[in-house]
Structures are given as structure tokens and as C-alpha cells.
PDB file of C-alpha atoms and ligand atoms in Angstrom:
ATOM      1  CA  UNK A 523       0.000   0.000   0.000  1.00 96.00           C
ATOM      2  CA  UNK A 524       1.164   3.696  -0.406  1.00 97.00           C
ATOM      3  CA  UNK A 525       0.377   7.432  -0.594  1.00 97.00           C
ATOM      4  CA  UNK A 526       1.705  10.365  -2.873  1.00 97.00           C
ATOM      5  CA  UNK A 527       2.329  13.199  -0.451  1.00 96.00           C
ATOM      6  CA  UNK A 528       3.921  16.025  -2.067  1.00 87.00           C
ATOM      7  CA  UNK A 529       5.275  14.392  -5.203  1.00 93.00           C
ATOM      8  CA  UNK A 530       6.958  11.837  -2.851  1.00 98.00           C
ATOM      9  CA  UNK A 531       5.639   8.182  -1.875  1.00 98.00           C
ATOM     10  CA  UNK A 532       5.056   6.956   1.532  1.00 98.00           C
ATOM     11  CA  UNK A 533       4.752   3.024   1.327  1.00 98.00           C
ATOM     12  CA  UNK A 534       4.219   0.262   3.796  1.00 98.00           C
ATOM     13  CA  UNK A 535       5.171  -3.554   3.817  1.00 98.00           C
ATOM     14  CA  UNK A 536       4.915  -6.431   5.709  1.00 98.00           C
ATOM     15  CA  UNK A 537       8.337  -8.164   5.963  1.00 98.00           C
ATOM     16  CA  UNK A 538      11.830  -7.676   7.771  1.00 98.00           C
ATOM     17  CA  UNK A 539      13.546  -4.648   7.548  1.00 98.00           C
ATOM     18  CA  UNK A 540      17.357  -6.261   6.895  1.00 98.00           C
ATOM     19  CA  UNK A 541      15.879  -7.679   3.608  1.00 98.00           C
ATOM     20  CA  UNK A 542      15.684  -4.208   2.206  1.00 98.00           C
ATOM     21  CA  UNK A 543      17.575  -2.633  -0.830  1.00 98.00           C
ATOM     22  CA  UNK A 544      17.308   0.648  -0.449  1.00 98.00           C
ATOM     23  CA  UNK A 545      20.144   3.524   0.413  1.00 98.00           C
ATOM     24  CA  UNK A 546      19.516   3.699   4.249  1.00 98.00           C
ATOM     25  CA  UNK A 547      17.334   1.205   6.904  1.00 98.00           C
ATOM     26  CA  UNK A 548      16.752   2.991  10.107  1.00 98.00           C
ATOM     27  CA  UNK A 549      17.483   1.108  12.990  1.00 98.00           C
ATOM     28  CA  UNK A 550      15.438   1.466  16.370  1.00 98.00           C
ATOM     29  CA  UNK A 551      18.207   1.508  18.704  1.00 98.00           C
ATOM     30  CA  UNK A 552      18.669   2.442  22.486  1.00 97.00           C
ATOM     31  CA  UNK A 553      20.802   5.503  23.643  1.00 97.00           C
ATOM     32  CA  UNK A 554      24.174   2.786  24.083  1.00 96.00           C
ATOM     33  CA  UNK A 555      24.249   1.968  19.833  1.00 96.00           C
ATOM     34  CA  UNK A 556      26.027  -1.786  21.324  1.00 91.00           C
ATOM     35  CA  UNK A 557      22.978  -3.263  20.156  1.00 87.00           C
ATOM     36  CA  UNK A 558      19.829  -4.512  21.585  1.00 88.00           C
ATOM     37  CA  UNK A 559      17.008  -7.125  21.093  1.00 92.00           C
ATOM     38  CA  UNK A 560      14.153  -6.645  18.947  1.00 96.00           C
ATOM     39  CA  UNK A 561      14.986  -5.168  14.889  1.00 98.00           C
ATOM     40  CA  UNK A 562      18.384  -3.844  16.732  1.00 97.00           C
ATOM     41  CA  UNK A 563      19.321  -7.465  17.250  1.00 97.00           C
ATOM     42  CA  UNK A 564      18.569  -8.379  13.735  1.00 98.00           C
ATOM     43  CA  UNK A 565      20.287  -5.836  12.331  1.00 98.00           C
ATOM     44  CA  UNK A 566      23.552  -6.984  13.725  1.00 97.00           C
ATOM     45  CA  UNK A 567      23.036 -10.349  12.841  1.00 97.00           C
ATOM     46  CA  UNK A 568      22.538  -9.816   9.540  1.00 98.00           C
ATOM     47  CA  UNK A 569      24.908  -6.972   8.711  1.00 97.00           C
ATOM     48  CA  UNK A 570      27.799  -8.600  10.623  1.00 96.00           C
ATOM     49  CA  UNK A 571      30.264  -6.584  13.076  1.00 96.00           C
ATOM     50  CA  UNK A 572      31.348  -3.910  10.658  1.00 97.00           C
ATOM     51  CA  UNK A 573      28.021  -2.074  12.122  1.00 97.00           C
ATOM     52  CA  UNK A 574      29.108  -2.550  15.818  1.00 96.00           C
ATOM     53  CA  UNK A 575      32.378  -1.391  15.409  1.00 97.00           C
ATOM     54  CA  UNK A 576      31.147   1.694  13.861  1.00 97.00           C
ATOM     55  CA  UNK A 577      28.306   2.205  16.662  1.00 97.00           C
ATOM     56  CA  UNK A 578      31.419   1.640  19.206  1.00 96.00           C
ATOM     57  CA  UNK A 579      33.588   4.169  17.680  1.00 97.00           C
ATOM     58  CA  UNK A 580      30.893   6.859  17.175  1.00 97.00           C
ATOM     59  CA  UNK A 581      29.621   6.269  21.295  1.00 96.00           C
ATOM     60  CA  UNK A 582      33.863   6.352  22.349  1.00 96.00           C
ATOM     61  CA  UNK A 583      33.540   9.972  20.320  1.00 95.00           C
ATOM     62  CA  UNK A 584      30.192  11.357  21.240  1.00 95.00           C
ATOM     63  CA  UNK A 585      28.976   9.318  23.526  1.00 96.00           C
ATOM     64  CA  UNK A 586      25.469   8.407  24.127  1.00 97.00           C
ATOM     65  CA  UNK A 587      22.656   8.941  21.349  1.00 97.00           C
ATOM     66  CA  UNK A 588      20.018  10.869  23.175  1.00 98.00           C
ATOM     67  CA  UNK A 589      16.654  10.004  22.630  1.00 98.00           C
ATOM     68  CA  UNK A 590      15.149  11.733  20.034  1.00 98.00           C
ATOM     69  CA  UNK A 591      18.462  11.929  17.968  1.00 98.00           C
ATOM     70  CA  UNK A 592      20.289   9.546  15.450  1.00 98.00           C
ATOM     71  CA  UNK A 593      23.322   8.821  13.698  1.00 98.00           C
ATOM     72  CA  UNK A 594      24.539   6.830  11.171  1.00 98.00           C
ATOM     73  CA  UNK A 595      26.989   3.988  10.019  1.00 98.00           C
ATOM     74  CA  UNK A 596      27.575   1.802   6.828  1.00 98.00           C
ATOM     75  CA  UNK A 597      25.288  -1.442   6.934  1.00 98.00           C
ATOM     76  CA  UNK A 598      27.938  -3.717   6.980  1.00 98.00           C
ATOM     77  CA  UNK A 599      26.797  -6.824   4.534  1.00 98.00           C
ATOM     78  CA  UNK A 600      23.262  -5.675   4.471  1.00 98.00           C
ATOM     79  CA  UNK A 601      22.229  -4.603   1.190  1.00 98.00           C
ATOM     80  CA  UNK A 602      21.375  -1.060   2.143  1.00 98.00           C
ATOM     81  CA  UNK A 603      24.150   1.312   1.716  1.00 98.00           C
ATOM     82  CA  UNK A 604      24.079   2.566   5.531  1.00 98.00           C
ATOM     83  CA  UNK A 605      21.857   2.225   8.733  1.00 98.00           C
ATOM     84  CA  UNK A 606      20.843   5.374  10.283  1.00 98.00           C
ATOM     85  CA  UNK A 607      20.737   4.130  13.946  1.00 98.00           C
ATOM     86  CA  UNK A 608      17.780   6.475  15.605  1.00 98.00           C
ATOM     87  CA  UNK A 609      16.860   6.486  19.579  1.00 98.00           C
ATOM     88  CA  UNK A 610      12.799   6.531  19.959  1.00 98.00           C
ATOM     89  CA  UNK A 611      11.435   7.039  23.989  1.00 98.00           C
ATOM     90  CA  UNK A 612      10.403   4.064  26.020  1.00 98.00           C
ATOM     91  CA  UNK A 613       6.267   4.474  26.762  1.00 98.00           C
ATOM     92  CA  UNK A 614       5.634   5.446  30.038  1.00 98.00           C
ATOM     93  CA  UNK A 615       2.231   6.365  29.783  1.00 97.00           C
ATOM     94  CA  UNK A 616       2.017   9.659  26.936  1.00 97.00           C
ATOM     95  CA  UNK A 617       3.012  12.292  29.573  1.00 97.00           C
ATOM     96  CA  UNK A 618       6.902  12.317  29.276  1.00 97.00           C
ATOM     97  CA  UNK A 619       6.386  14.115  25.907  1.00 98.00           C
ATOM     98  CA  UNK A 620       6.807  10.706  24.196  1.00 98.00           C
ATOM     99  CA  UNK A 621       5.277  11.890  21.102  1.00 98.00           C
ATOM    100  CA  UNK A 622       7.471  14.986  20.582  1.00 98.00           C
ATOM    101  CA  UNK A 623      10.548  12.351  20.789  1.00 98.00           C
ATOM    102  CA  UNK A 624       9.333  10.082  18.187  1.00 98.00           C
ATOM    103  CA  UNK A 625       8.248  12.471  15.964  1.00 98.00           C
ATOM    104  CA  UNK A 626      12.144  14.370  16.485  1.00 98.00           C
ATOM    105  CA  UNK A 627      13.324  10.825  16.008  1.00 98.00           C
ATOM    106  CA  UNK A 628      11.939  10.456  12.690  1.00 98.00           C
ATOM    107  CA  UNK A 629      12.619  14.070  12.080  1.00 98.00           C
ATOM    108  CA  UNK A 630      16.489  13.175  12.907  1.00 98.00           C
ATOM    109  CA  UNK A 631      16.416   9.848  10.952  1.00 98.00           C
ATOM    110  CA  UNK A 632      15.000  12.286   7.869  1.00 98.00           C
ATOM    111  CA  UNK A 633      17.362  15.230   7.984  1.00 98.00           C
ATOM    112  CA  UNK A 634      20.178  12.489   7.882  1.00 98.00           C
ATOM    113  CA  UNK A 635      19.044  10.818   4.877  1.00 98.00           C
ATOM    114  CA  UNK A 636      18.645  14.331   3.196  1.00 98.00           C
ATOM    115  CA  UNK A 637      22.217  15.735   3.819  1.00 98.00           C
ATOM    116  CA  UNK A 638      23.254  12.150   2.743  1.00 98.00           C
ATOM    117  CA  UNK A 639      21.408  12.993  -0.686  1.00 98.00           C
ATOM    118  CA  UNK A 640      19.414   9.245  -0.211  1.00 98.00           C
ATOM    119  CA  UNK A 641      16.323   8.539  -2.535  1.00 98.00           C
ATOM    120  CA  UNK A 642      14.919   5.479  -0.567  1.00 98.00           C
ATOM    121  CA  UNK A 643      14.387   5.123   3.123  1.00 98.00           C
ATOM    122  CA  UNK A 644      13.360   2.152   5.031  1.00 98.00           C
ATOM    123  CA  UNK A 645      11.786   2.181   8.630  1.00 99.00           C
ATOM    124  CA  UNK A 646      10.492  -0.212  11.419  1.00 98.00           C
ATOM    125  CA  UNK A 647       7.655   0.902  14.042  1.00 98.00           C
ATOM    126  CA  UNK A 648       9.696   2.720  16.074  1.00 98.00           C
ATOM    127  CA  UNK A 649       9.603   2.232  20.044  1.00 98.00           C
ATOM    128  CA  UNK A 650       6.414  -0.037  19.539  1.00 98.00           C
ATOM    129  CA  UNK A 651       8.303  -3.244  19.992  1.00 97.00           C
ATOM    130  CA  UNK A 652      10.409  -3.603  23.452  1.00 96.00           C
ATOM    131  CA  UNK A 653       9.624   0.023  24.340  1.00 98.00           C
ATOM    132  CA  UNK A 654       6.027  -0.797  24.368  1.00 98.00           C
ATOM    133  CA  UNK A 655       4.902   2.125  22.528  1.00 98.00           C
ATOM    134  CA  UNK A 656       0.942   1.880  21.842  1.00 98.00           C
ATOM    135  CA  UNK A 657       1.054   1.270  17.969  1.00 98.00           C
ATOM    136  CA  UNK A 658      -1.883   3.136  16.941  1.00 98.00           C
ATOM    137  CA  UNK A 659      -0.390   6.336  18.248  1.00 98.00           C
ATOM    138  CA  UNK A 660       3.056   5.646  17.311  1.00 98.00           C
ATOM    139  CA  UNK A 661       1.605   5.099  14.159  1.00 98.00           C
ATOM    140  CA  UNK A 662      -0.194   8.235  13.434  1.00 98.00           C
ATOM    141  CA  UNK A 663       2.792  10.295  14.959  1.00 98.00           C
ATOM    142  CA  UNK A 664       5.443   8.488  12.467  1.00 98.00           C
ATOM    143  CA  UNK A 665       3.157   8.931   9.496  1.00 98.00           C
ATOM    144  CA  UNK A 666       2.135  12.500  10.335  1.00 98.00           C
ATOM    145  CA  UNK A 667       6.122  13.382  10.992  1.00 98.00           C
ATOM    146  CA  UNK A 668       7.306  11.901   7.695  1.00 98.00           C
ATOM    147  CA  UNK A 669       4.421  13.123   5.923  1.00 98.00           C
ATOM    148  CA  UNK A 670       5.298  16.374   6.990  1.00 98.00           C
ATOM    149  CA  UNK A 671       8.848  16.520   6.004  1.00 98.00           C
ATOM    150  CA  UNK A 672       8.490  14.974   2.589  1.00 98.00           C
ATOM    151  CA  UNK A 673       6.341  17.934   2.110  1.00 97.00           C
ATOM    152  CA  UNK A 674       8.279  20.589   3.072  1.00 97.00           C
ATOM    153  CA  UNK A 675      12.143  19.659   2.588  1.00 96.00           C
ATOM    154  CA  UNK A 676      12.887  19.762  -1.101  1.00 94.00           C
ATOM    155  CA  UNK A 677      16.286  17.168  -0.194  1.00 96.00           C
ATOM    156  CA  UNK A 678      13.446  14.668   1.669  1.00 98.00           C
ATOM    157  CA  UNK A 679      13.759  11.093   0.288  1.00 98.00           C
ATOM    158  CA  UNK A 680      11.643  10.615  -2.738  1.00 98.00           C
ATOM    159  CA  UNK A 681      10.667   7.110  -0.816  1.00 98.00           C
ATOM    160  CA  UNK A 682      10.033   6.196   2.254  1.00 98.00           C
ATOM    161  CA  UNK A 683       9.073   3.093   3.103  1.00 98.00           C
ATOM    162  CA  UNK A 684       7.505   1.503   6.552  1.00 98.00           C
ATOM    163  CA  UNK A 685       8.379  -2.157   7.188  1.00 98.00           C
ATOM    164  CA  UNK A 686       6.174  -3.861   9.283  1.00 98.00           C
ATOM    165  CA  UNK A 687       6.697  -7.073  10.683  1.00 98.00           C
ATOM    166  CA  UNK A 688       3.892  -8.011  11.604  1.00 98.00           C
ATOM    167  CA  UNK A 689       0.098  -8.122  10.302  1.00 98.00           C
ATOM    168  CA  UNK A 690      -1.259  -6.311  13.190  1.00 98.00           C
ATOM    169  CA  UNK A 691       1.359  -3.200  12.887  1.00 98.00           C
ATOM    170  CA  UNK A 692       0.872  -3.687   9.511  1.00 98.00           C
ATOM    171  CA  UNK A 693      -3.061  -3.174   9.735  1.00 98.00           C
ATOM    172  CA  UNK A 694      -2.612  -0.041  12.195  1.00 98.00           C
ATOM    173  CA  UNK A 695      -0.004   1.436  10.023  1.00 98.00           C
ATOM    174  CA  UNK A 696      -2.733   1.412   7.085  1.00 98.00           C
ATOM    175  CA  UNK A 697      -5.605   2.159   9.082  1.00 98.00           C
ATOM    176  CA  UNK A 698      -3.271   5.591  10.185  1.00 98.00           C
ATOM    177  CA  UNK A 699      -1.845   5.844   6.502  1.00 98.00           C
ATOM    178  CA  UNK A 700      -5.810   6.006   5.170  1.00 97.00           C
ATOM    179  CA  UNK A 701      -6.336   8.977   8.065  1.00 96.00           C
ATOM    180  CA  UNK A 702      -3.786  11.039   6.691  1.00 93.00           C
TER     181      UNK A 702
HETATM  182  P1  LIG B 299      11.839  -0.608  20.284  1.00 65.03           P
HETATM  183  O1  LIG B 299      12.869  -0.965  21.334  1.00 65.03           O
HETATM  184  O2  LIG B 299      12.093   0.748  19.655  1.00 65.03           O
HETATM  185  O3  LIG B 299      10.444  -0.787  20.756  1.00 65.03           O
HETATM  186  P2  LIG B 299      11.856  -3.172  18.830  1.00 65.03           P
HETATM  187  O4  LIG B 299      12.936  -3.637  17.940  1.00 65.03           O
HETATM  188  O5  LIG B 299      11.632  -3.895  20.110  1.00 65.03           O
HETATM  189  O6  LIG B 299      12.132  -1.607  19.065  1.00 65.03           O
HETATM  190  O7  LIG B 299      10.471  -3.180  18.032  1.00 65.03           O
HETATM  191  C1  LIG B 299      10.096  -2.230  17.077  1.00 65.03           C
HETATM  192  C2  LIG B 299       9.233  -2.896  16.022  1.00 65.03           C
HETATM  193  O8  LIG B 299      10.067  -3.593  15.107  1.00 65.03           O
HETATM  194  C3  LIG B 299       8.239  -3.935  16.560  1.00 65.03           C
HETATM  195  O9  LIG B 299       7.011  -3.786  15.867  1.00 65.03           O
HETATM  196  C4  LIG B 299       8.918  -5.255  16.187  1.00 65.03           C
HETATM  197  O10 LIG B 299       7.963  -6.291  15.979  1.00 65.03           O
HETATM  198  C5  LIG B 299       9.545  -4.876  14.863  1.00 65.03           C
HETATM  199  N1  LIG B 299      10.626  -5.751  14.361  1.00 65.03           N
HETATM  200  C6  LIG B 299      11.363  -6.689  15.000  1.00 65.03           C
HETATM  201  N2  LIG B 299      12.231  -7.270  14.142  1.00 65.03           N
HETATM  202  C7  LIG B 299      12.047  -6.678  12.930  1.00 65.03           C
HETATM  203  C8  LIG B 299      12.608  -6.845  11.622  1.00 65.03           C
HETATM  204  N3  LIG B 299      13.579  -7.741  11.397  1.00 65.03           N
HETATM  205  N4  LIG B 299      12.153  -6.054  10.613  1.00 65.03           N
HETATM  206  C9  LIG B 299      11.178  -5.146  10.820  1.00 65.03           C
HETATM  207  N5  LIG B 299      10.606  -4.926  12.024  1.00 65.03           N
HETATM  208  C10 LIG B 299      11.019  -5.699  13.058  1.00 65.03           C
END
């Protein structure tokens, strides 16, 4: 399924996100970039320890990724051309100003892509998984963020796509992506 917004597309699938040939996959990762469980795991599996290494020299630099923010690395032997690993907030009930961090984490993930110059952009449901995230609302706020930036940065990503991983996520992403 997908959505013209401002002469760009906004698509979403059902399958796994390290399966995806596009320039950049966004990875939902926790404020330590060593890796995690969930689509963080999976990334490292499947892109090897080139990504690690990268996430270990950019945290000995900078240190922690705050949430909200996001950097990036190469994918390793993924066949993207680089993950842009971006920190979304761990629910804790919609009054820690949750939303305004995962929208500023897409936001992040976006303006990184753009100064990269990348045409195609991959993400998971951000924060829904481990950081138990209500979908439905994480779903309107992602699609109403990216919406919003295709539509008003002339650099955006022509493509961005939403992999789901699941039918359920899948279903709310659609249901939110028919709202917009
Ligand atoms: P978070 O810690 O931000 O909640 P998770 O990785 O736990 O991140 O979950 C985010 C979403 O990604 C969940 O919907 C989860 O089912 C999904 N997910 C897990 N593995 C993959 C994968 N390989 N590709 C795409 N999505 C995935």
C-alpha cells in the first residue's frame, strides 16, 4: 500500500527490515548503539560486526545517542548502503512528551538521509516493539512526521518506506496511513 504526499511516496510492507535494498534502513536503537534485542538485534546479525564497530567508535567519540536523535553507520553486509541508527522514547504512559521524541526521532532519521542525498528510506515501528509504545499512536505520529517533512524539505527522500513485521502493525499502520 502507499500514498503520494507532495510528489513523494510513503509506502508500507509487511516483511523484515534487513531484507531491504534501499540507500539507508533505520534502525530502532537504544541511547548505548552496542545493540539490543528486537529489529536492533537483527540488524547486527545480519549486517555482521562492521556495524558494531562503527556504533562503538561513534559512542567512544560522542557518547550516548540521546533520545530523540540519530546517527549513522555503513550497513555492513546488508544490502542497504548505511543504517541510520535512531533512539525513539520508552512508553511510560504519553506524559513524558513521548510523542514529541518520536516524531524528532523520525525528524532526525530524515534530515540524515537528506544531507546524505538518499532517494529510498526504510523504517520499522519505532519504540512499539520492546519500548512498548501503543502502535496506533506511534503510528499516526510516524506517518504524520514523515508526511510532513516529505512535504516541506525539497532534499526529503523521494521514498520512504515503513516495514512492518507483523500483520497487526501492519493493519494499524494502514488504518493511520488512510487517516492522513
Ligand atoms: P523498540 O525498542 O524501539 O520498541 P523493537 O525492535 O523492540 O524496538 O520493536 C520495534 C518494532 O520492530 C516492533 O514492531 C517489532 O515487531 C519490529 N521488528 C522486529 N524485528 C524486525 C525486523 N527484522 N524487521 C522489521 N521490524 C522488526
Amino acid at each position: 500500500m502507499e500514498k503520494a504526499v507532495g510528489g513523494k511516496t510513503i509506502e508500507l510492507v509487511l516483511g523484515d527490515i534487513v531484507r531491504q535494498e534501499v540507500d539507508a534502513i533505520v534502525n530502532a536503537a537504544n541511547p548505548t548503539l552496542l545493540g539490543g534485542g528486537g529489529v536492533d538485534g537483527a540488524i547486527h546479525r545480519a549486517g555482521g560486526p562492521a556495524i558494531i564497530e562503527e556504533c562503538q567508535t561513534l559512542r567512544n567519540v560522542r557518547g550516548e545517542c540521546p533520545i530523540g536523535e540519530a546517527v549513522f553507520t555503513s550497513a555492513g553486509r546488508l544490502p542497504a548502503r548505511y543504517v541510520i541508527h535512531a533512539v525513539g522514547p520508552v512508553w511510560q504512559g504519553g506524559e513524558n512528551r513521548e510523542a514529541e521524541l518520536l516524531a524528532s526521532c523520525y525528524r532526525n532519521a530524515l534530515r540524515i538521509a537528506a544531507k546524505l542525498g538518499l532517494r529510498t528510506v526504510a523504517f520499522p515501528s519505532i519504540s512499539t516493539g520492546i519500548y512498548g509504545y501503543p502502535t496506533s499512536e506511534a503510528a499516526t505520529v510516524a506517518l504524520v512526521t514523515v508526511a510532513s517533512f516529505l512535504t516541506s524539505e525539497p532534499q526529503a527522500p523521494d521514498r520512504v518506506r515503513f516495514v512492518l513485521y507483523d500483520t497487526l502493525t501492519f493493519a494499524t499502520y494502514a488504518g493511520a496511513l488512510d487517516a492522513l
